[in-house]
Coordinates of C-alpha atoms in Angstrom, one line a residue:
G1 CA -1.6 -34.6 7.4
P2 CA -5.3 -35.9 7.5
C3 CA -4.6 -38.5 4.7
V4 CA -1.6 -40.2 6.3
R5 CA -2.4 -43.6 7.4
L6 CA -1.9 -44.2 11.1
C7 CA -0.3 -47.7 10.4
N8 CA 2.5 -46.0 8.5
H9 CA 3.5 -44.3 11.7
V10 CA 4.9 -47.6 13.3
T11 CA 8.2 -47.2 14.9
P12 CA 10.9 -48.9 13.0
Q13 CA 13.4 -49.2 15.7
A14 CA 12.2 -52.4 17.6
A15 CA 9.4 -54.7 16.7
P16 CA 6.3 -53.1 18.1
E17 CA 4.2 -54.6 20.9
P18 CA 1.4 -56.6 19.4
W19 CA -1.1 -54.5 21.6
Y20 CA 0.2 -51.4 19.8
L21 CA -0.2 -52.8 16.3
A22 CA -3.8 -54.0 17.3
L23 CA -4.9 -50.6 18.7
L24 CA -3.5 -48.9 15.7
G25 CA -5.0 -51.0 13.3
F26 CA -8.4 -50.6 15.0
A27 CA -7.9 -47.0 14.9
E28 CA -7.1 -46.7 11.1
H29 CA -10.0 -49.1 10.6
F30 CA -12.5 -46.7 12.1
R31 CA -10.8 -43.5 10.7
T32 CA -11.2 -44.9 7.1
S33 CA -14.8 -46.3 7.5
S34 CA -17.6 -44.9 5.5
P35 CA -18.6 -42.8 7.1
P36 CA -15.5 -42.3 9.4
K37 CA -16.1 -43.5 13.0
I38 CA -13.9 -40.7 14.6
R39 CA -15.0 -41.3 18.3
L40 CA -14.1 -44.8 18.1
C41 CA -10.7 -44.1 16.4
V42 CA -10.0 -41.5 19.1
H43 CA -10.7 -44.2 21.9
C44 CA -8.4 -46.7 20.4
L45 CA -5.6 -44.1 20.3
Q46 CA -6.2 -42.9 23.8
A47 CA -6.1 -46.6 24.9
V48 CA -2.5 -46.5 23.9
F49 CA -1.7 -44.5 27.0
Q50 CA -3.0 -47.2 29.3
F51 CA 0.0 -49.4 28.5
E52 CA 2.6 -46.7 29.5
P53 CA 4.3 -46.9 26.2
P54 CA 7.9 -45.6 25.6
Q55 CA 8.4 -41.9 24.7
R56 CA 8.7 -42.5 21.0
I57 CA 5.0 -44.3 20.9
E58 CA 3.8 -41.6 23.4
A59 CA 4.9 -38.7 21.2
R60 CA 3.6 -40.3 18.1
T61 CA 0.2 -41.2 19.6
H62 CA -0.1 -37.5 20.8
L63 CA 0.4 -36.3 17.2
Q64 CA -2.1 -38.9 15.8
L65 CA -4.7 -37.7 18.2
G66 CA -4.0 -34.0 17.7
S67 CA -4.2 -34.6 13.9
V68 CA -7.3 -36.6 13.8
L69 CA -9.2 -34.1 16.3
Y70 CA -8.0 -31.1 14.3
H71 CA -9.1 -32.4 10.9
H72 CA -12.2 -34.3 11.9
T73 CA -13.8 -32.8 14.9
K74 CA -14.6 -29.3 16.5
N75 CA -12.6 -30.2 19.5
I76 CA -9.7 -27.8 18.7
E77 CA -8.6 -27.2 22.4
L78 CA -7.9 -31.0 22.9
A79 CA -6.1 -31.4 19.6
K80 CA -4.1 -28.4 20.7
D81 CA -3.2 -30.0 24.0
H82 CA -2.2 -33.3 22.4
L83 CA 0.1 -31.4 19.7
E84 CA 1.9 -29.6 22.3
K85 CA 2.6 -32.6 24.2
A86 CA 3.8 -34.5 21.0
W87 CA 6.1 -31.3 20.2
Y88 CA 7.5 -31.3 23.7
I89 CA 8.2 -35.1 24.0
A90 CA 9.6 -35.5 20.5
Q91 CA 12.2 -32.9 21.1
Q92 CA 13.7 -35.3 24.0
V93 CA 13.8 -38.2 21.4
P94 CA 16.8 -38.5 18.9
Q95 CA 16.2 -38.8 15.3
F96 CA 12.4 -38.1 15.6
E97 CA 12.1 -35.4 12.9
D98 CA 8.8 -36.2 11.3
V99 CA 6.8 -36.2 14.5
K100 CA 8.5 -33.3 16.0
F101 CA 8.1 -30.9 13.0
E102 CA 4.6 -32.2 11.9
A103 CA 3.5 -31.5 15.5
A104 CA 5.0 -27.8 15.3
S105 CA 3.5 -27.3 11.7
I106 CA -0.1 -28.1 12.7
L107 CA 0.1 -26.6 16.1
S108 CA 1.1 -23.2 14.2
E109 CA -1.8 -23.7 11.9
I110 CA -4.2 -24.0 15.0
F111 CA -2.7 -20.9 16.6
C112 CA -3.2 -18.8 13.3
Q113 CA -6.8 -20.0 13.2
Q114 CA -7.4 -19.0 16.8
N115 CA -5.6 -15.5 16.0
L116 CA -3.0 -16.4 18.4
V117 CA -0.1 -15.5 15.7
D118 CA 2.3 -14.5 18.6
S119 CA 2.4 -18.0 19.7
A120 CA 2.7 -19.4 16.2
K121 CA 5.8 -17.4 15.2
P122 CA 8.2 -18.2 18.0
L123 CA 7.3 -22.0 17.6
L124 CA 7.9 -21.8 13.8
R125 CA 11.2 -20.1 14.3
K126 CA 12.3 -22.6 16.9
A127 CA 11.3 -25.5 14.6
I128 CA 13.1 -23.7 11.6
Q129 CA 16.2 -23.5 13.7
I130 CA 16.4 -27.0 14.8
S131 CA 15.4 -28.5 11.3
Q132 CA 18.3 -27.6 9.3
Q133 CA 19.6 -31.2 8.9
T134 CA 16.1 -32.3 7.6
P135 CA 15.6 -30.6 4.1
Y136 CA 12.0 -31.2 3.7
W137 CA 10.9 -30.0 6.9
H138 CA 13.0 -27.1 7.0
C139 CA 11.7 -25.8 3.6
R140 CA 8.2 -26.5 4.5
L141 CA 8.5 -24.7 7.8
L142 CA 10.2 -21.7 6.1
F143 CA 7.2 -21.5 3.5
Q144 CA 4.8 -21.8 6.4
L145 CA 6.4 -18.9 8.4
A146 CA 6.7 -16.8 5.2
Q147 CA 2.9 -17.3 4.5
L148 CA 2.1 -16.2 8.0
H149 CA 3.9 -12.9 7.7
T150 CA 2.2 -12.4 4.3
L151 CA -1.2 -12.9 5.8
E152 CA -0.1 -10.3 8.3
K153 CA 0.9 -7.8 5.4
D154 CA 4.7 -8.0 6.6
L155 CA 5.8 -8.5 3.1
V156 CA 9.4 -7.5 4.1
S157 CA 10.0 -10.4 6.6
A158 CA 8.1 -12.7 4.1
C159 CA 10.6 -12.0 1.4
D160 CA 13.7 -12.3 3.7
L161 CA 12.5 -15.8 4.7
L162 CA 11.8 -16.9 1.0
G163 CA 15.4 -15.5 0.2
V164 CA 16.8 -17.7 3.1
G165 CA 14.8 -20.6 1.7
A166 CA 16.1 -20.1 -1.8
E167 CA 19.7 -20.0 -0.6
Y168 CA 19.2 -23.1 1.6
A169 CA 17.6 -24.9 -1.3
R170 CA 20.6 -24.2 -3.5
V171 CA 23.1 -25.3 -0.8
V172 CA 21.1 -28.7 -0.5
G173 CA 21.1 -29.2 -4.4
S174 CA 17.3 -28.6 -5.0
E175 CA 17.2 -26.1 -7.8
Y176 CA 13.5 -27.1 -8.2
T177 CA 12.7 -25.7 -4.6
R178 CA 15.1 -22.8 -5.1
A179 CA 13.0 -21.7 -8.1
L180 CA 9.7 -22.0 -6.0
F181 CA 11.1 -19.8 -3.2
T182 CA 12.5 -17.3 -5.7
L183 CA 9.1 -17.1 -7.6
S184 CA 7.2 -16.7 -4.4
K185 CA 9.6 -13.8 -3.4
G186 CA 9.0 -12.4 -6.9
M187 CA 5.2 -12.5 -6.4
L188 CA 5.5 -10.7 -3.1
M189 CA 7.7 -8.1 -4.7
L190 CA 5.1 -7.4 -7.3
M191 CA 2.5 -6.9 -4.5
E192 CA 4.9 -4.5 -2.9
K193 CA 5.4 -2.7 -6.4
K194 CA 9.1 -3.0 -5.9
L195 CA 9.6 -3.1 -9.7
S196 CA 13.3 -2.3 -9.9
E197 CA 14.1 -5.3 -7.8
V198 CA 11.4 -7.5 -9.6
H199 CA 13.2 -7.3 -13.0
P200 CA 16.4 -8.9 -12.1
L201 CA 14.8 -11.5 -9.9
L202 CA 12.3 -12.6 -12.6
T203 CA 15.3 -12.9 -15.0
L204 CA 17.0 -15.2 -12.5
C205 CA 13.9 -17.1 -12.1
G206 CA 13.6 -17.8 -16.0
T207 CA 17.1 -18.9 -16.0
I208 CA 16.5 -21.2 -13.1
V209 CA 13.2 -22.5 -14.6
E210 CA 14.6 -23.3 -18.2
N211 CA 17.9 -24.9 -17.0
W212 CA 16.1 -27.2 -14.5
Q213 CA 15.9 -30.8 -16.0
G214 CA 13.4 -33.0 -13.9
N215 CA 9.8 -34.3 -14.0
P216 CA 8.1 -32.6 -16.8
I217 CA 5.0 -31.7 -14.8
Q218 CA 7.1 -30.0 -12.1
K219 CA 9.0 -28.2 -14.8
E220 CA 5.9 -27.1 -16.6
S221 CA 4.2 -26.0 -13.4
L222 CA 7.3 -23.7 -12.5
R223 CA 6.9 -22.2 -16.2
V224 CA 3.2 -21.5 -15.3
F225 CA 4.2 -19.8 -12.2
F226 CA 6.7 -17.7 -13.8
L227 CA 4.5 -16.8 -16.7
I228 CA 1.6 -15.9 -14.3
L229 CA 3.8 -13.4 -12.5
Q230 CA 5.0 -12.0 -16.0
V231 CA 1.4 -11.6 -17.3
T232 CA 0.1 -10.0 -14.1
H233 CA 3.2 -7.7 -14.1
Y234 CA 2.2 -6.3 -17.7
L235 CA -1.6 -6.2 -16.8
D236 CA -0.8 -4.2 -13.8
A237 CA 1.0 -1.7 -15.9
G238 CA -2.2 -1.8 -18.4
Q239 CA 0.1 -3.0 -21.2
V240 CA -2.6 -5.3 -22.9
K241 CA -0.8 -5.3 -26.2
S242 CA 2.8 -6.1 -25.0
V243 CA 1.4 -9.0 -22.7
K244 CA -0.1 -11.1 -25.7
P245 CA 3.2 -13.2 -26.4
C246 CA 3.5 -14.1 -22.8
L247 CA -0.2 -14.9 -22.4
K248 CA -0.1 -17.2 -25.4
Q249 CA 2.9 -19.0 -24.1
L250 CA 1.1 -19.3 -20.6
Q251 CA -2.1 -20.8 -22.5
Q252 CA 0.2 -23.4 -24.4
C253 CA 1.9 -24.2 -21.1
I254 CA -1.4 -25.2 -19.4
Q255 CA -2.3 -27.3 -22.4
T256 CA 0.8 -29.1 -22.3
I257 CA 0.4 -29.8 -18.6
S258 CA -3.2 -31.2 -19.1
T259 CA -1.8 -33.8 -21.6
L260 CA 1.0 -34.9 -19.0
H261 CA 0.3 -37.9 -16.8
D262 CA 0.3 -37.0 -13.0
D263 CA 2.6 -39.9 -12.2
E264 CA 3.6 -40.2 -8.6
I265 CA 7.3 -40.0 -9.3
L266 CA 8.9 -39.6 -5.8
P267 CA 12.0 -37.2 -6.1
N268 CA 15.3 -38.4 -5.0
N269 CA 16.0 -35.1 -3.0
P270 CA 13.5 -34.6 0.0
A271 CA 13.8 -31.0 -0.6
D272 CA 12.0 -31.5 -4.0
L273 CA 8.7 -32.7 -2.3
F274 CA 6.7 -29.6 -3.0
H275 CA 4.4 -28.4 -5.6
W276 CA 3.0 -25.0 -6.3
L277 CA -0.7 -25.5 -7.1
P278 CA -2.6 -28.7 -8.4
K279 CA -3.1 -28.9 -12.0
E280 CA -6.8 -28.1 -11.8
H281 CA -6.3 -24.9 -9.9
M282 CA -3.5 -23.7 -12.4
C283 CA -6.2 -24.2 -15.1
V284 CA -8.5 -22.0 -13.4
L285 CA -5.8 -19.4 -12.7
V286 CA -4.9 -19.3 -16.5
Y287 CA -8.6 -18.6 -17.2
L288 CA -8.6 -15.8 -14.7
V289 CA -5.9 -14.0 -16.0
T290 CA -7.3 -14.3 -19.6
V291 CA -10.6 -12.8 -18.3
M292 CA -8.4 -9.9 -16.7
H293 CA -6.7 -9.4 -20.1
S294 CA -10.0 -9.5 -22.1
M295 CA -11.7 -7.2 -19.8
Q296 CA -8.9 -4.6 -19.9
A297 CA -8.4 -4.7 -23.6
G298 CA -12.2 -4.4 -24.0
Y299 CA -13.1 -7.8 -25.5
L300 CA -16.0 -8.4 -23.2
E301 CA -17.6 -11.2 -24.9
K302 CA -14.5 -13.1 -24.7
A303 CA -14.2 -12.2 -20.9
Q304 CA -17.7 -13.7 -20.6
K305 CA -16.8 -17.1 -22.3
Y306 CA -13.8 -17.7 -20.2
T307 CA -15.5 -16.6 -16.8
D308 CA -18.2 -19.1 -17.7
K309 CA -15.6 -21.9 -18.3
A310 CA -13.7 -20.9 -15.2
L311 CA -16.9 -20.7 -12.8
M312 CA -18.0 -24.1 -14.1
Q313 CA -14.8 -25.6 -13.4
L314 CA -14.7 -24.0 -9.9
E315 CA -18.1 -25.2 -9.1
K316 CA -16.9 -28.9 -9.9
L317 CA -13.7 -28.5 -7.9
K318 CA -15.6 -27.1 -4.8
M319 CA -17.6 -30.4 -4.5
L320 CA -14.4 -32.3 -3.8
D321 CA -12.0 -29.6 -2.5
S322 CA -12.5 -27.1 0.3
S323 CA -9.3 -25.3 -0.5
P324 CA -9.9 -21.6 0.3
I325 CA -8.0 -20.5 -2.7
L326 CA -11.0 -21.6 -4.8
S327 CA -13.4 -19.0 -3.3
T328 CA -10.9 -16.3 -3.8
F329 CA -10.5 -17.4 -7.5
Q330 CA -14.4 -17.2 -7.7
V331 CA -14.5 -13.8 -6.1
I332 CA -11.9 -12.2 -8.5
L333 CA -13.6 -13.7 -11.4
L334 CA -17.2 -12.3 -10.3
E335 CA -15.6 -8.9 -9.6
H336 CA -14.3 -8.8 -13.3
I337 CA -17.4 -10.0 -14.8
I338 CA -19.7 -7.6 -12.8
M339 CA -17.7 -4.6 -14.2
C340 CA -18.1 -6.3 -17.8
R341 CA -21.8 -6.6 -17.1
L342 CA -22.3 -2.9 -16.2
V343 CA -20.5 -1.8 -19.4
T344 CA -22.6 -4.1 -21.7
G345 CA -25.8 -2.7 -19.9
H346 CA -26.7 -5.9 -18.0
K347 CA -27.4 -4.3 -14.7
A348 CA -29.8 -6.8 -13.1
T349 CA -27.2 -9.8 -14.0
A350 CA -24.4 -7.7 -12.4
L351 CA -26.4 -7.1 -9.2
Q352 CA -27.1 -10.7 -8.7
E353 CA -23.4 -11.4 -9.2
I354 CA -22.7 -8.8 -6.5
S355 CA -25.1 -10.6 -4.2
Q356 CA -23.1 -13.9 -5.0
V357 CA -19.8 -12.3 -3.9
C358 CA -21.6 -11.1 -0.7
Q359 CA -22.6 -14.8 0.1
L360 CA -19.0 -16.0 -0.6
C361 CA -17.7 -13.3 1.7
Q362 CA -20.3 -14.3 4.5
Q363 CA -18.6 -17.9 4.5
S364 CA -15.1 -16.5 5.0
P365 CA -14.1 -13.4 7.2
R366 CA -10.7 -13.4 5.7
L367 CA -12.2 -13.1 2.2
F368 CA -14.3 -10.2 3.4
T369 CA -11.4 -8.4 5.0
N370 CA -9.6 -8.7 1.5
H371 CA -12.4 -7.8 -0.7
A372 CA -14.6 -5.5 1.2
A373 CA -13.4 -2.4 -0.6
Q374 CA -13.8 -3.9 -3.9
L375 CA -17.3 -5.1 -3.0
H376 CA -18.4 -1.6 -2.0
T377 CA -16.8 -0.1 -5.1
L378 CA -18.8 -2.5 -7.3
L379 CA -22.0 -1.4 -5.5
G380 CA -21.1 2.3 -6.1
L381 CA -20.7 1.5 -9.9
Y382 CA -23.8 -0.2 -9.8
C383 CA -25.6 2.8 -8.1
I384 CA -24.1 5.1 -10.8
S385 CA -25.7 2.7 -13.6
V386 CA -29.0 3.1 -12.1
N387 CA -28.8 6.8 -11.1
C388 CA -28.6 6.6 -7.3
M389 CA -26.1 9.0 -6.9
D390 CA -26.5 9.6 -3.1
N391 CA -26.1 5.8 -2.5
A392 CA -23.1 5.8 -5.0
E393 CA -21.4 8.5 -2.9
A394 CA -21.9 6.5 0.3
Q395 CA -20.5 3.5 -1.3
F396 CA -17.5 5.1 -2.6
T397 CA -16.7 6.9 0.7
T398 CA -17.0 3.6 2.6
A399 CA -14.7 1.9 0.0
L400 CA -12.2 4.7 0.5
Q401 CA -12.2 4.0 4.3
L402 CA -11.3 0.3 3.7
T403 CA -8.5 0.6 1.1
S404 CA -4.9 1.5 1.4
H405 CA -4.2 0.1 -2.3
Q406 CA -2.9 3.0 -4.4
E407 CA -4.6 1.8 -7.7
L408 CA -7.9 0.9 -6.2
W409 CA -8.0 4.3 -4.2
T410 CA -7.4 6.2 -7.4
F411 CA -10.0 4.2 -9.3
I412 CA -12.7 4.9 -6.5
V413 CA -11.8 8.6 -6.2
T414 CA -12.2 9.0 -10.1
N415 CA -15.7 7.3 -10.0
L416 CA -16.5 9.7 -6.9
A417 CA -15.6 12.6 -9.0
S418 CA -17.9 11.4 -11.9
V419 CA -20.8 11.5 -9.3
Y420 CA -20.0 15.0 -8.3
I421 CA -19.9 16.1 -12.0
R422 CA -23.4 14.3 -12.8
E423 CA -25.0 15.9 -9.7
G424 CA -23.9 19.3 -11.1
N425 CA -23.9 21.4 -7.9
R426 CA -20.6 19.9 -6.1
H427 CA -18.1 22.0 -7.5
Q428 CA -16.2 22.6 -4.4
E429 CA -16.0 18.9 -3.5
L430 CA -15.1 18.1 -7.0
Y431 CA -12.0 20.7 -7.1
S432 CA -10.7 19.3 -3.9
L433 CA -10.9 15.7 -5.1
L434 CA -9.3 16.5 -8.2
E435 CA -6.5 18.1 -6.4
R436 CA -5.8 15.0 -4.5
I437 CA -5.7 12.9 -7.7
N438 CA -3.6 15.3 -9.8
P439 CA -2.2 18.3 -8.0
D440 CA -1.2 20.0 -11.4
L441 CA -4.5 21.3 -12.8
N442 CA -3.1 23.7 -15.0
F443 CA -2.7 21.3 -17.9
P444 CA -4.9 21.9 -20.9
V445 CA -7.8 19.3 -21.0
R446 CA -7.7 18.9 -24.8
R447 CA -4.0 18.0 -24.5
F448 CA -5.0 15.3 -22.0
L449 CA -7.5 13.6 -24.2
R450 CA -5.2 13.6 -27.1
E451 CA -2.6 11.9 -24.9
T452 CA -5.1 9.4 -23.6
L453 CA -5.9 8.5 -27.1
K454 CA -2.3 8.1 -28.0
M455 CA -1.6 5.8 -25.0
S456 CA -4.8 3.6 -25.5
N457 CA -4.2 3.2 -29.2
A458 CA -0.6 2.1 -28.5
E459 CA -1.8 -0.6 -26.2
D460 CA -5.0 -1.4 -27.7
L461 CA -7.2 -0.4 -24.8
N462 CA -10.5 -0.5 -26.8
R463 CA -12.7 1.0 -24.2
L464 CA -10.4 4.0 -23.2
T465 CA -10.2 4.6 -27.0
A466 CA -13.9 4.6 -27.4
C467 CA -14.5 6.9 -24.5
S468 CA -11.8 9.4 -25.5
L469 CA -13.1 9.3 -29.2
V470 CA -16.6 10.2 -28.0
L471 CA -15.8 12.9 -25.5
L472 CA -13.3 14.5 -28.1
G473 CA -16.1 14.3 -30.7
H474 CA -18.6 16.0 -28.2
I475 CA -16.0 18.9 -27.6
F476 CA -15.7 19.4 -31.3
Y477 CA -19.6 19.4 -31.7
V478 CA -19.9 21.9 -29.0
L479 CA -17.2 24.0 -30.6
Q480 CA -19.3 23.8 -34.0
N481 CA -16.4 21.8 -35.7
H482 CA -18.8 19.2 -37.2
R483 CA -16.6 17.6 -39.7
E484 CA -13.7 17.0 -37.0
S485 CA -16.5 15.7 -34.5
N486 CA -17.8 13.3 -37.1
N487 CA -14.2 11.9 -37.6
M488 CA -14.2 11.2 -33.9
V489 CA -17.9 9.9 -33.2
V490 CA -18.1 7.4 -36.2
P491 CA -15.0 5.3 -35.2
A492 CA -16.0 5.6 -31.4
M493 CA -19.6 4.0 -32.4
Q494 CA -17.8 1.2 -34.4
L495 CA -15.3 0.3 -31.3
A496 CA -18.3 0.8 -28.8
S497 CA -20.3 -1.9 -30.9
K498 CA -17.4 -4.3 -31.0
I499 CA -16.8 -4.1 -27.2
P500 CA -19.9 -3.7 -26.8
D501 CA -20.1 -0.7 -24.5
M502 CA -23.8 0.4 -24.0
S503 CA -23.3 3.8 -22.7
V504 CA -20.7 4.8 -25.4
Q505 CA -23.3 3.5 -28.1
L506 CA -26.1 5.5 -26.6
W507 CA -23.8 8.8 -26.3
S508 CA -22.4 8.1 -29.9
S509 CA -25.8 7.6 -31.5
A510 CA -27.2 10.7 -29.8
L511 CA -24.3 12.8 -31.0
L512 CA -24.5 11.1 -34.5
K513 CA -28.3 12.2 -34.6
D514 CA -27.4 15.8 -34.0
L515 CA -24.3 15.9 -36.1
N516 CA -26.1 14.4 -39.2
K517 CA -29.0 17.1 -38.8
A518 CA -26.2 19.9 -38.5
L519 CA -24.5 18.5 -41.6
G520 CA -27.9 18.2 -43.7
N521 CA -28.2 14.5 -43.7
P522 CA -31.7 13.7 -42.8
M523 CA -31.4 9.9 -43.7
D524 CA -28.3 9.3 -41.5
A525 CA -29.9 11.5 -38.7
H526 CA -33.1 9.3 -38.8
E527 CA -31.0 6.1 -38.6
A528 CA -29.0 7.2 -35.7
A529 CA -32.2 8.4 -33.9
Q530 CA -33.6 4.9 -34.3
M531 CA -30.4 3.2 -32.8
H532 CA -30.4 5.8 -30.0
Q533 CA -34.3 4.7 -29.5
T534 CA -33.4 1.0 -29.5
F535 CA -30.6 1.4 -27.0
S536 CA -32.5 3.4 -24.6
Q537 CA -35.4 0.9 -24.7
Q538 CA -32.9 -1.8 -23.7
L539 CA -31.3 0.1 -21.0
L540 CA -34.7 1.2 -19.7
Q541 CA -36.0 -2.4 -19.4
D542 CA -32.8 -3.6 -17.7
H543 CA -33.1 -0.6 -15.2
I544 CA -36.6 -1.5 -14.4
A545 CA -35.6 -5.3 -13.9
A546 CA -32.6 -4.3 -11.6
C547 CA -34.4 -2.0 -9.4
S548 CA -37.2 -4.5 -8.7
L549 CA -34.8 -7.1 -7.7
P550 CA -34.7 -7.8 -3.8
E551 CA -30.9 -7.5 -4.2
H552 CA -31.3 -3.8 -5.1
N553 CA -31.5 -3.1 -1.4
L554 CA -27.7 -3.8 -1.0
I555 CA -27.2 -0.3 -2.3
S556 CA -28.0 1.0 1.3
W557 CA -25.5 -1.4 3.0
T558 CA -22.4 0.8 4.1
D559 CA -21.0 -0.9 7.2
G560 CA -20.3 -4.2 8.8
P561 CA -20.2 -7.7 7.1
P562 CA -22.6 -8.3 4.3
P563 CA -26.3 -8.6 5.1
V564 CA -27.2 -12.2 5.2
Q565 CA -30.9 -12.2 3.7
I566 CA -31.9 -9.4 1.5
Q567 CA -35.5 -8.9 2.1
A568 CA -37.8 -7.5 -0.9
Q569 CA -39.1 -4.3 0.0
N570 CA -39.5 -0.9 -2.0
G571 CA -36.1 0.2 -2.6
P572 CA -35.4 3.9 -3.2
T573 CA -37.1 5.1 -6.5
T574 CA -34.6 6.1 -9.1
S575 CA -35.1 8.8 -11.8
L576 CA -34.7 7.5 -15.4
A577 CA -34.6 11.0 -16.7
G578 CA -30.9 11.3 -15.7
L579 CA -30.1 8.0 -16.9
L580 CA -31.0 8.3 -20.5

């Protein structure tokens, strides 16, 4: 890698020539200067070829040149040329594993960056085939090829390779790396929703992790990986109450890790030379799943607190670390907090955070490919909140074209249905949409709501409970059943204040005002009317603030990459009457 000292690559076989050591020393001096003098480093390495060195030195120098050019310059074609020579020559030299496989590994990376995946795959397969006597490289190359298949969304091939890796690690006596392969396979199975196969695999992972006796940091990091999979598995199913013991364990685990010293203990088994994530990345990931949990459970202030902590830590990490996973974490955190802001009635802040997601996606095409549908969905939700229904419909339609993910598809379609309902004159479109979501439309609606209430109560899904209660309360009010309506609306109001959910508070206070009038309680009716007035004012001010931001023009972006600079111009005027 880029941090390996060039001088460490000296050939142990025979005493190297003094000229070689001198050139290597100069090259390393220039590489590690502050700032690095890469041109001079490359000159020194190229000078090695003037001496017509033996094959070992020739291959190693090609590798060093390829690595330095790849990591420190834009001259990727030249880097590729040197690495191809290193890979070709090193295959003719006996016992030259490190040079051979490092060249193959970096070369595959370059091929992937240049979208030449079909050149990377056979190269990695060949390297895997001839590296079976070298456990570290064999495992590393298997991980690399599995990752390549995952990026191509070929999860079946990736799972097969991880299975091969797990069995190989078991044979060479590395239970630790066997656990890493198995956990990685479990992660992909969860992505594929192969739930019947995931359960036995997770059970096996748990056993391997608990029985493994080794470096405490490595053991705890395996436990974090295992618990992250369990927590996300529960959250995927919406089980925010059942997940609590796992989440607690995970939070304790990460605290343990942060107290352990990261001693560089080199394992005896070279196959153990892997780690899942750096300690700091694990910390952010635990914050992230905690935010997911708080948002699903409807503890939005807690979600806000953990998002702030995680984003602060990410800002610090990004100063020193250019790992792309950090931007992915940042986007997922922002996606969650944007939804929280729209619920708590902070649209202007949500809009500025949507703009941040756009900026992060501009920096990375891959990030945009993976998050474009979510980004348009968030813009659609924002459009609903500021009553721009035509734009909401356009955003959701774009998002539907960009996703094949079942849950996201359903989420978008249900929100699109709510747009049709609000517009009032789209019955035909609404019914055809509802048929796509749920073909069995003969189910009595009131039964639906009672079922929803039962499910959401059982799993502490506060927002779902609050929405179901206020909707039931509204139905009873229309049916003139005022007592029953009151029994629903009062707890809805209490829950909505706890979340806090601005639209449910607005809806409940309006209902309470009318209910108390009907029940002959003028004092309570007056209090509810005042509450309704306060909520309306807050929403109105936020609405005006959001619509006057230059970012508001994002609502009309529906194709291509995110716009670079959003110019302030008069955006579409929005009606406030429909909002309140």
